[in-house]
Short mmCIF file of C-alpha atoms in Angstrom, two decimals:
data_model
loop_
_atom_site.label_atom_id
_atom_site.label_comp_id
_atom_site.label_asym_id
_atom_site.label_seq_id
_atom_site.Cartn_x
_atom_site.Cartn_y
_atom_site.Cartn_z
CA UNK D 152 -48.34 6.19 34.78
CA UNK D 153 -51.95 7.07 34.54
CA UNK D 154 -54.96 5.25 35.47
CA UNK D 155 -55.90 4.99 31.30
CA UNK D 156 -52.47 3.39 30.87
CA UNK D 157 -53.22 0.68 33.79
CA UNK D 158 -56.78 -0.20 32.35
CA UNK D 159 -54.39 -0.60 29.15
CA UNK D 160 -51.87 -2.65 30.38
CA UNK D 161 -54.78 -4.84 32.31
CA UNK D 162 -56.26 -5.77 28.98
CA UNK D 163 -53.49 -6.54 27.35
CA UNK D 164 -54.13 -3.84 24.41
CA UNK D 165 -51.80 -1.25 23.21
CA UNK D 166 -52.23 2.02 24.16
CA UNK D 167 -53.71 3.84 21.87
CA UNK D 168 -53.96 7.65 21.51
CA UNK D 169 -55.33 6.96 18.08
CA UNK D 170 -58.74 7.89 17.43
CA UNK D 171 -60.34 4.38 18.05
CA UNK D 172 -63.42 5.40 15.73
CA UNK D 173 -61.38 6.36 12.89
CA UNK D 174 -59.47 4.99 10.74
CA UNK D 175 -59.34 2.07 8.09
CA UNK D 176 -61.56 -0.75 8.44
CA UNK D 177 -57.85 -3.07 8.67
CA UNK D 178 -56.93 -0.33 11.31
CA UNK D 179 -59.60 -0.90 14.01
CA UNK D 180 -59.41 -4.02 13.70
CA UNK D 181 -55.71 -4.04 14.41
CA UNK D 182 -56.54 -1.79 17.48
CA UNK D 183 -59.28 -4.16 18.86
CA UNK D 184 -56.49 -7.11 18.99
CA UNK D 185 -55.41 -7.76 22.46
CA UNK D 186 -51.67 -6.77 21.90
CA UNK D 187 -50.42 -10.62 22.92
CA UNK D 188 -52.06 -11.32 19.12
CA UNK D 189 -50.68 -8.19 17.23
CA UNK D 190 -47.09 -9.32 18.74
CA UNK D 191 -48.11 -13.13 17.40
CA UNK D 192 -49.40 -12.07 13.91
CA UNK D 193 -46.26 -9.22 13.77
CA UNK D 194 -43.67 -11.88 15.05
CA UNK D 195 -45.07 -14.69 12.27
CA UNK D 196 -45.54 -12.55 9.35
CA UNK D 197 -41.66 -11.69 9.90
CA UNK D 198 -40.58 -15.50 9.76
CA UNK D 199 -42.85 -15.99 7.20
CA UNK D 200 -41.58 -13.67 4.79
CA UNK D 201 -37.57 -15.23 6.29
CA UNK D 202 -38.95 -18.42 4.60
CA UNK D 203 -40.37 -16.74 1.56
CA UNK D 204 -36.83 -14.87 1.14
CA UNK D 205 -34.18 -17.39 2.08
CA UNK D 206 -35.03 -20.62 1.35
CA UNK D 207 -33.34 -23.37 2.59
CA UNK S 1399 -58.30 7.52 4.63
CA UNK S 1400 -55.85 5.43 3.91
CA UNK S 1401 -53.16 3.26 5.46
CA UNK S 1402 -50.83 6.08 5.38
CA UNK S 1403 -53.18 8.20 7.41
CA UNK S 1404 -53.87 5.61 10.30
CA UNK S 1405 -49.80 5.41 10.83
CA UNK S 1406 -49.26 8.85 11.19
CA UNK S 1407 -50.07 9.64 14.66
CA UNK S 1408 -47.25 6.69 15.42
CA UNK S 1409 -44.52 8.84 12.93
CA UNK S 1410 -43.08 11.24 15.77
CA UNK S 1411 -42.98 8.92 18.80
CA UNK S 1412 -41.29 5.88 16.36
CA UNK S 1413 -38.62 8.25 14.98
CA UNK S 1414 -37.94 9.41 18.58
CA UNK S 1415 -37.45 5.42 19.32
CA UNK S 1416 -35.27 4.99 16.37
CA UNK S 1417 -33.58 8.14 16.96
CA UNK S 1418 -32.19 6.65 20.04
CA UNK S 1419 -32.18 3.29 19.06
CA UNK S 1420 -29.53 4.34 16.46
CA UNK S 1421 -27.98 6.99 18.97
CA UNK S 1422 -27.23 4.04 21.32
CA UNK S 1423 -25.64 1.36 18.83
CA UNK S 1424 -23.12 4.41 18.14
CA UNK S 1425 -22.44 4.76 21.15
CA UNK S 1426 -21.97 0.92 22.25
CA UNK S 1427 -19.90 1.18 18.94
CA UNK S 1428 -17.54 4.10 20.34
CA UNK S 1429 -17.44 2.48 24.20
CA UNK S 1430 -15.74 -1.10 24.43
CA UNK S 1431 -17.66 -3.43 26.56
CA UNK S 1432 -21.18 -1.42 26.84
CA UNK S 1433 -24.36 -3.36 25.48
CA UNK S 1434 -26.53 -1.17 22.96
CA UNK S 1435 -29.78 -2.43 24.89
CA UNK S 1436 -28.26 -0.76 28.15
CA UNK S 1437 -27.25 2.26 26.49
CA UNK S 1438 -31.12 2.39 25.16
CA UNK S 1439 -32.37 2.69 28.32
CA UNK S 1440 -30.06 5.02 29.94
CA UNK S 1441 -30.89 7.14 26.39
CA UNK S 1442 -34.75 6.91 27.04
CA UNK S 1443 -34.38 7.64 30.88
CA UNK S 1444 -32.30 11.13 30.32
CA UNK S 1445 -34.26 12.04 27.51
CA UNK S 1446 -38.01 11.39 29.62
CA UNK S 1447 -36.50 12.71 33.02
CA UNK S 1448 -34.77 15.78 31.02
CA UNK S 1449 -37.41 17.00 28.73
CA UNK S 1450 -40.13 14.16 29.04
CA UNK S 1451 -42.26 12.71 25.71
CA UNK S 1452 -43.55 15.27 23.81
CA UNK S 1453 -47.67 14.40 23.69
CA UNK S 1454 -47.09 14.64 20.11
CA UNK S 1455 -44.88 11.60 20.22
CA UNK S 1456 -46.97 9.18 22.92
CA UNK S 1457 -48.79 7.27 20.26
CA UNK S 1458 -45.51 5.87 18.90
CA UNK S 1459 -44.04 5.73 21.93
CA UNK S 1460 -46.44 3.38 23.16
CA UNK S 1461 -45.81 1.11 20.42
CA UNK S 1462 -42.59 -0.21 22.56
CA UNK S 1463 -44.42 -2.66 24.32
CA UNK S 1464 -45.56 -4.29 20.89
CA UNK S 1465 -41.92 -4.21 20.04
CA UNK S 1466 -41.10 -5.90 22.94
CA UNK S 1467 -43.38 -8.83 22.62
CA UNK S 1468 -42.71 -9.03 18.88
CA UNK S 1469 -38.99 -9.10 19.80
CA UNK S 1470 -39.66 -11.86 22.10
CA UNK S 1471 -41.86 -13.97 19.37
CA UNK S 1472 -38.95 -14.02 17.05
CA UNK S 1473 -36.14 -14.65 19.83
CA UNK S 1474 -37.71 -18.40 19.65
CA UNK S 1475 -35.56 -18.73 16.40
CA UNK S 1476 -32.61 -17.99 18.48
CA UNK S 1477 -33.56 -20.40 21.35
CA UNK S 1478 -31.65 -23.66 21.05
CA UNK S 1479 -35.02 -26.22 22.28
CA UNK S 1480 -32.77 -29.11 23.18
CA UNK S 1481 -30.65 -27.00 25.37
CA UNK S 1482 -34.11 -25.54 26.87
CA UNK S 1483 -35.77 -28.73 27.29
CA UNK S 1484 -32.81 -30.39 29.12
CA UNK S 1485 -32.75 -27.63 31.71
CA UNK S 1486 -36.93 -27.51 31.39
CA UNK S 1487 -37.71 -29.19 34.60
CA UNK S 1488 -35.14 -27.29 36.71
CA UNK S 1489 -36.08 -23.96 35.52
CA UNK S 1490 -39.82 -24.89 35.52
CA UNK S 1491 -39.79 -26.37 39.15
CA UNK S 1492 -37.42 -22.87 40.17
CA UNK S 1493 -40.29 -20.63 38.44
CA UNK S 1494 -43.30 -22.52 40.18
CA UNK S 1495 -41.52 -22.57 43.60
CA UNK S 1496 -40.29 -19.36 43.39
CA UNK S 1497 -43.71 -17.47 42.21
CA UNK S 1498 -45.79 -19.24 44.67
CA UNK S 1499 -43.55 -18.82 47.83
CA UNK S 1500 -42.95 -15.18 46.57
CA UNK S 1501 -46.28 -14.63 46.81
CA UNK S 1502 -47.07 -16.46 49.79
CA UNK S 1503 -43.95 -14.16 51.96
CA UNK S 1504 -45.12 -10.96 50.08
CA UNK S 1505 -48.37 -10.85 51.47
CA UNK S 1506 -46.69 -12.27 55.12
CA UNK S 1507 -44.43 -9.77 54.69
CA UNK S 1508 -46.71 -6.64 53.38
CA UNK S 1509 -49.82 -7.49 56.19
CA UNK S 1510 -47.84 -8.29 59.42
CA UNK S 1511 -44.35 -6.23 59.03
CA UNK S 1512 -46.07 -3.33 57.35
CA UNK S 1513 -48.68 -3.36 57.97
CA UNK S 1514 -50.38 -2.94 54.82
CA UNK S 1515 -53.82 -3.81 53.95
CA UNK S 1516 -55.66 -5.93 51.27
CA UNK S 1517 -56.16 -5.72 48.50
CA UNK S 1518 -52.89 -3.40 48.26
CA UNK S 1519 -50.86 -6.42 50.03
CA UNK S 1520 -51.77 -8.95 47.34
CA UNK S 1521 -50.83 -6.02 44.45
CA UNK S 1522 -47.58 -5.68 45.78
CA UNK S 1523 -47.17 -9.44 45.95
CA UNK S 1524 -48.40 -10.13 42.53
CA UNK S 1525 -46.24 -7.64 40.97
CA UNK S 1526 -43.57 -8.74 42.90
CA UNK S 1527 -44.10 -12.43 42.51
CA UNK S 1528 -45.44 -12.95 38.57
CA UNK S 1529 -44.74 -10.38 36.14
CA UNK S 1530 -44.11 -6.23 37.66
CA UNK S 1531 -47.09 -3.73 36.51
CA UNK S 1532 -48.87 -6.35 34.53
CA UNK S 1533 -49.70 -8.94 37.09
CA UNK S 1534 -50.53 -6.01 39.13
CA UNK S 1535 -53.25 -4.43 37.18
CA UNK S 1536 -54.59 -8.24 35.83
CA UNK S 1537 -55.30 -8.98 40.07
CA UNK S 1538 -56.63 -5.58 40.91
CA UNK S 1539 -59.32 -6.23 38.42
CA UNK S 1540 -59.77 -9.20 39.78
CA UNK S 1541 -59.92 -8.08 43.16
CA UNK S 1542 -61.90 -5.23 42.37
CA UNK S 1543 -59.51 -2.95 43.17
CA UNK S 1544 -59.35 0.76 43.65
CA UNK S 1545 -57.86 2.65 40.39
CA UNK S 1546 -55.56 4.62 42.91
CA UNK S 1547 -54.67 1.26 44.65
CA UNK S 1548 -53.45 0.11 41.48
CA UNK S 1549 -51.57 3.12 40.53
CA UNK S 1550 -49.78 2.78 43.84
CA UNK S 1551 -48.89 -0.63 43.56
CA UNK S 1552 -47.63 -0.08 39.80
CA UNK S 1553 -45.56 2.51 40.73
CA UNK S 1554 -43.36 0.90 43.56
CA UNK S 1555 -42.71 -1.85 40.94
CA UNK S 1556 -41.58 0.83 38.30
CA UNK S 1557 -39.55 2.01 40.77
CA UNK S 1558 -37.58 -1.58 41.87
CA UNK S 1559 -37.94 -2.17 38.24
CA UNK S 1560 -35.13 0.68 37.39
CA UNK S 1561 -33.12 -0.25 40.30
CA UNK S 1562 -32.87 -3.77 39.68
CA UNK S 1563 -32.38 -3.21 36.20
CA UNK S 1564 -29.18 -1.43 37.01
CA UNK S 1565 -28.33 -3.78 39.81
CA UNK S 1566 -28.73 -7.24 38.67
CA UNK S 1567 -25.93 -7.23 35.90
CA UNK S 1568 -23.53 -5.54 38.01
CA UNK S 1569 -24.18 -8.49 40.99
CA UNK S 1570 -23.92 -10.93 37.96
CA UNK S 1571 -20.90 -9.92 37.01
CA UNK S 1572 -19.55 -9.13 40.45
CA UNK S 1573 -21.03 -13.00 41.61
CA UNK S 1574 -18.76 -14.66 38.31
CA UNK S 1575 -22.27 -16.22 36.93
CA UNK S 1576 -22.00 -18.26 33.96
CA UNK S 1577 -25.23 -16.69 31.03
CA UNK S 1578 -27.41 -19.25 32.11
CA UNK S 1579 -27.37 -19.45 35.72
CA UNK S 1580 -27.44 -15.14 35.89
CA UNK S 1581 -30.22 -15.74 33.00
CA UNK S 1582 -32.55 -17.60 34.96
CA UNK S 1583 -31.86 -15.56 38.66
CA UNK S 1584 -33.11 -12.67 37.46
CA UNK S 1585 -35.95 -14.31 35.77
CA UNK S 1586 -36.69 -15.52 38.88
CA UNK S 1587 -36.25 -12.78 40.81
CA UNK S 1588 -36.77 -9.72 38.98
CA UNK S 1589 -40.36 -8.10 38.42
CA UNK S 1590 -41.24 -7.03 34.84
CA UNK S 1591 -40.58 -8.20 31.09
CA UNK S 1592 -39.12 -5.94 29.72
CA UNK S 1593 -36.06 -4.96 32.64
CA UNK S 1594 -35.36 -8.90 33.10
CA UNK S 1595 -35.34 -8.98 29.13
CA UNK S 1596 -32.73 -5.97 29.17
CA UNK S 1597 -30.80 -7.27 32.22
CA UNK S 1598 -30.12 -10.68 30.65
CA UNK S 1599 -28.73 -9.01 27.58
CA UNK S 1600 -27.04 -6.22 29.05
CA UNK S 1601 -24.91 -9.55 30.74
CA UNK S 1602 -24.65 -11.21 27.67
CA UNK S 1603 -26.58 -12.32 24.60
CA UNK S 1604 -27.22 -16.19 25.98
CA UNK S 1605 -28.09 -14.57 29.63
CA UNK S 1606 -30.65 -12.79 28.01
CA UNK S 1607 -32.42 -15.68 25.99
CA UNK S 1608 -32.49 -17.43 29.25
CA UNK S 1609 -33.63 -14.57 31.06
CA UNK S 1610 -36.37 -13.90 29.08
CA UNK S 1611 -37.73 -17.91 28.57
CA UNK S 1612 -37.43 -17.84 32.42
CA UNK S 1613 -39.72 -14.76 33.12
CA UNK S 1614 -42.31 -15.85 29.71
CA UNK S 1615 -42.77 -19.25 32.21
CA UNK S 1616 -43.03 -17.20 34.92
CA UNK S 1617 -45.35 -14.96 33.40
CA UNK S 1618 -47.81 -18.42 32.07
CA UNK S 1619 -48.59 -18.47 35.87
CA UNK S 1620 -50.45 -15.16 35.77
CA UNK S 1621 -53.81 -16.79 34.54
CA UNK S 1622 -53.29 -19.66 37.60
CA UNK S 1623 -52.68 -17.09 40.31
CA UNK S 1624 -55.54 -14.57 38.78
CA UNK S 1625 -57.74 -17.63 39.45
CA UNK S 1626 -55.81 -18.67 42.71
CA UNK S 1627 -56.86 -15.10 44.23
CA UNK S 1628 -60.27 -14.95 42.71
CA UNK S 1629 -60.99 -17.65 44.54
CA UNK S 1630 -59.49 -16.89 47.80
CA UNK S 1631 -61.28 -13.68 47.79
CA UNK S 1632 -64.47 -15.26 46.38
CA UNK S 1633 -66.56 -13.35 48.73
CA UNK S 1634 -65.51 -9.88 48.04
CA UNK S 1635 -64.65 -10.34 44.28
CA UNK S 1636 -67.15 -9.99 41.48
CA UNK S 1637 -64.73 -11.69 38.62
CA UNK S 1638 -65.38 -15.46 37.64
CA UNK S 1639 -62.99 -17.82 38.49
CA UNK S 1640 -62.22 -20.45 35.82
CA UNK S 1641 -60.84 -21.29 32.47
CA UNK S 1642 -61.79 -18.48 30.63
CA UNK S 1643 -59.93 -15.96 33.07
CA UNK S 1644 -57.16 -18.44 32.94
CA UNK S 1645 -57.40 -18.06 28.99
CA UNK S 1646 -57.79 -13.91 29.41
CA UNK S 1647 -55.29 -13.37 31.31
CA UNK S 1648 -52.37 -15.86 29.48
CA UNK S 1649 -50.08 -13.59 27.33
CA UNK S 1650 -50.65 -15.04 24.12
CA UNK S 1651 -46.97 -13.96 22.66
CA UNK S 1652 -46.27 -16.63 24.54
CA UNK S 1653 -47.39 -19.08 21.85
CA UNK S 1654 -46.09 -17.25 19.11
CA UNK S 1655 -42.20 -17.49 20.40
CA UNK S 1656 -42.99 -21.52 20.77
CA UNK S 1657 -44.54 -21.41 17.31
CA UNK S 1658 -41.18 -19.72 16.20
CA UNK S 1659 -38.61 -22.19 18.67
CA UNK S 1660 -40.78 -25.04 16.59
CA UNK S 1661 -40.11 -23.86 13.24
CA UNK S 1662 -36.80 -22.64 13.69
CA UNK S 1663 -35.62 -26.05 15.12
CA UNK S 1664 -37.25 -28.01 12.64
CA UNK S 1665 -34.79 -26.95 9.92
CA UNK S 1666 -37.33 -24.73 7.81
CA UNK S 1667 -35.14 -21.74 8.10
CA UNK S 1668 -31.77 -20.98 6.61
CA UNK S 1669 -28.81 -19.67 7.93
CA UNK S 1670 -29.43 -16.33 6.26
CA UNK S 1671 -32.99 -16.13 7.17
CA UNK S 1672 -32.21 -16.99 11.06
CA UNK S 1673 -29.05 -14.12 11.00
CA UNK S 1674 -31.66 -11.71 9.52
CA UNK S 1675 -34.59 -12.89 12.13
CA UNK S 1676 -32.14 -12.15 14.71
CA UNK S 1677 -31.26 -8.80 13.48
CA UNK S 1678 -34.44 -7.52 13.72
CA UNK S 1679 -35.03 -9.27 17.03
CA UNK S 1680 -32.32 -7.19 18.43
CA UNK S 1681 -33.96 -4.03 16.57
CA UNK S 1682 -36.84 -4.38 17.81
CA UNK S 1683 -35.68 -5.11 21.77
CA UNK S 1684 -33.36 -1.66 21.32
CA UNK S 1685 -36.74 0.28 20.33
CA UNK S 1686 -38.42 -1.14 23.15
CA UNK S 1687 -36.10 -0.35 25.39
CA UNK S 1688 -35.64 3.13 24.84
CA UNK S 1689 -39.53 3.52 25.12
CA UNK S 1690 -38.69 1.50 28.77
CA UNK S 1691 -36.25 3.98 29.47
CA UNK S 1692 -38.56 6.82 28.72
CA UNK S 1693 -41.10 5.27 31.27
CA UNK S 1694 -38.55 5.45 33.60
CA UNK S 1695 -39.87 8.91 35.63
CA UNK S 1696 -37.85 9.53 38.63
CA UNK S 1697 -40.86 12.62 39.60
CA UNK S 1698 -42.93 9.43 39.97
CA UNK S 1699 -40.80 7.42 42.05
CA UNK S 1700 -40.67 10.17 44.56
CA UNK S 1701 -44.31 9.82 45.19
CA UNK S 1702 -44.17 6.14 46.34
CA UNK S 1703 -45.06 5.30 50.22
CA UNK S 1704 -41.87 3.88 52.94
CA UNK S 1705 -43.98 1.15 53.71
CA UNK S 1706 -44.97 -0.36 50.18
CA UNK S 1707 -40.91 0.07 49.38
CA UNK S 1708 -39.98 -1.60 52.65
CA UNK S 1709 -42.19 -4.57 51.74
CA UNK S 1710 -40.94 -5.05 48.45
CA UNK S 1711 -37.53 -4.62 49.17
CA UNK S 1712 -37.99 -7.04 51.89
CA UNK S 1713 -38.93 -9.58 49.44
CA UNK S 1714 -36.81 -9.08 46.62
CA UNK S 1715 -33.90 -9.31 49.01
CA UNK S 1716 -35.09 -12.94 50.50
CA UNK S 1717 -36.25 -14.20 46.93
CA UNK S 1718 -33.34 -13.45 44.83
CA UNK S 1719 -31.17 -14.50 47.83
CA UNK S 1720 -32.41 -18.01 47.71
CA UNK S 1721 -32.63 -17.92 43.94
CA UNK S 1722 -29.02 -17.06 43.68
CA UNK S 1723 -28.27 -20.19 46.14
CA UNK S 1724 -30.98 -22.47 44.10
CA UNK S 1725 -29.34 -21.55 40.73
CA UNK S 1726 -26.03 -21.89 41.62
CA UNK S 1727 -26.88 -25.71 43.57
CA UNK S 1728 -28.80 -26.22 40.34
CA UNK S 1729 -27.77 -24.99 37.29
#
């Protein structure tokens, strides 16, 4: 474990090798959420499309 | 640049996930009796101690802890929330008692048996006592910390991290605990996310829902303690005590598994969609877990102090002792 990895961690973001300059404009700012709210927004776009897919 | 261009960094180090994602489920297939998520570990561990992660193959490698949490988000539809909110006061009374006397012995235990100083003492302790390598890098910044300190700290919870992670379902099983009383000791007891998460499962599918709802409550304290040790270092520290480090420092999958328990239970979702949600839950906790077991660096573990080992055995010895006799009085 590295010292990059534990400021990381602290923050809550995911560690990213990724050029943090680059990219799309959806990219970075993917990369600037805190990694609690990609895991929300990943996590509800999944049931989402569940309820989209197999409705009751 | 496109879409396609920003993912592929992440294309080496997610196929070296999936490769042993799928590796294990074979062999969990082939062996009677072995859990995939344990096999995923053990995978990532031989493959990181053996060759370690190609640089190549760190971006996508670091995407397990997303997988993790996203794993976790949809294991709400799995959660039945009457059965959780009839054992809610128990298990929320165990995780309060348990994090704040933790604490309070770790730092006993750390600054008069071993005499090890602050702020390394309260690392230890938070790490020990919240949520592993998290909690411990969340109060060094609070405390102001040394980067080495930290490093220090995080590694001798890596280390009872991979130990425990073997350990705890064998005692389970060898202890005859039913899923929910071996769920909720070693989310009492055990240090980080992810090894509680895989512990619970590697007992069995319900031990690991309750596992992990234990150690999310557990880990809703880390804002309250963040603030509790702000405070009582107030002169030293430079970090503001309050509700915004309360709010900074809450893990905010947290709200998106209750947003998921709330739909779920409400009826919105078939029995098709809730199979499928579940699917990928368990997808998603095997990729993590390799990427666990692939953190998993025995090289590092060597490095780590007698003392800092000694005080953190110390405690995980008197905490999950207690939580074994609270659980089984309680639950």
């Amino acid at each position: 474990m590295t010292d990059e990895d534990v400021d990381d961690a602290s923050e809550g973001r995911a560690v990213d090798h990724a050029d943090d300059v680059g990219g799309t404009r959806l990219a970075r700012r993917w990369r600037a959420l805190d990694r609690g709210w990609q895991a929300l927004c990943l996590g509800l776009a999944i049931v989402f499309v569940h309820l989209v897919i197999y409705p009751v | 640049m496109t879409i396609l261009d920003d993912f592929r960094p992440y294309v080496p180090g997610l196929v070296l996930l999936g490769g042993g994602a799928l590796l294990s489920v074979v062999v969990a297939d082939a062996v009677p009796g072995v859990q995939p998520l344990v096999v995923a570990v053990a995978i990532g561990a031989l493959v990181g101690n053996a060759v370690g992660t190609p640089a190549s193959a760190e971006p996508g490698v670091d995407v397990d802890k997303l997988f993790l949490e996203t794993g976790i988000v949809l294991l709400g539809a799995a959660v039945a929330v009457e059965e959780f909110l009839a054992a809610g006061p128990t298990v929320l009374g165990l995780v309060i008692a348990f994090v704040a006397g933790g604490i309070l012995f770790a730092e006993v235990v750390a600054r008069t048996l071993f005499r090890i100083g602050t702020p390394t003492s309260s690392l230890l302790a938070a790490g020990a006592g919240i949520c592993g390598v998290s909690a411990v890098v969340a109060i060094g910044r609070v405390l102001d910390a040394r980067g080495a300190a930290i490093t220090f700290a995080a590694a001798t919870i890596l280390l009872f991290d991979a130990v425990t992670l073997v350990v705890f379902p064998l005692a389970g099983e060898w202890l005859g605990l039913s899923s929910r009383q071996f769920g909720v000791w070693a989310g009492v007891s055990m240090f980080s996310t992810g090894p509680v998460a895989a512990a619970g499962f590697a007992h069995s599918t319900e031990a690991g829902q309750w596992a992990t709802v234990t150690k999310l409550a557990r880990n809703a304290l880390l804002g309250g303690v963040a603030v509790a040790y702000s405070l009582a270092y107030a002169a030293r520290s430079a970090a503001d005590p309050g509700v915004r480090r309360l709010w900074a420092e809450f893990p905010k999958f947290l709200l998106g598994f209750l947003l998921v328990a709330a739909v779920a239970n409400s009826g919105l979702l078939s029995p098709a969609a809730l199979a499928s949600i579940g699917r990928i839950s368990d997808a998603l906790f095997t990729l993590a877990f390799v990427g666990l077991g692939l953190s998993i660096r025995i090289d590092d573990m060597r490095a780590v102090g007698a003392a800092p080992v000694g005080a953190v055995l110390v405690h995980l010895l008197v905490v999950s002792t207690v939580a074994l006799a609270a659980v089984r009085a309680l639950l």
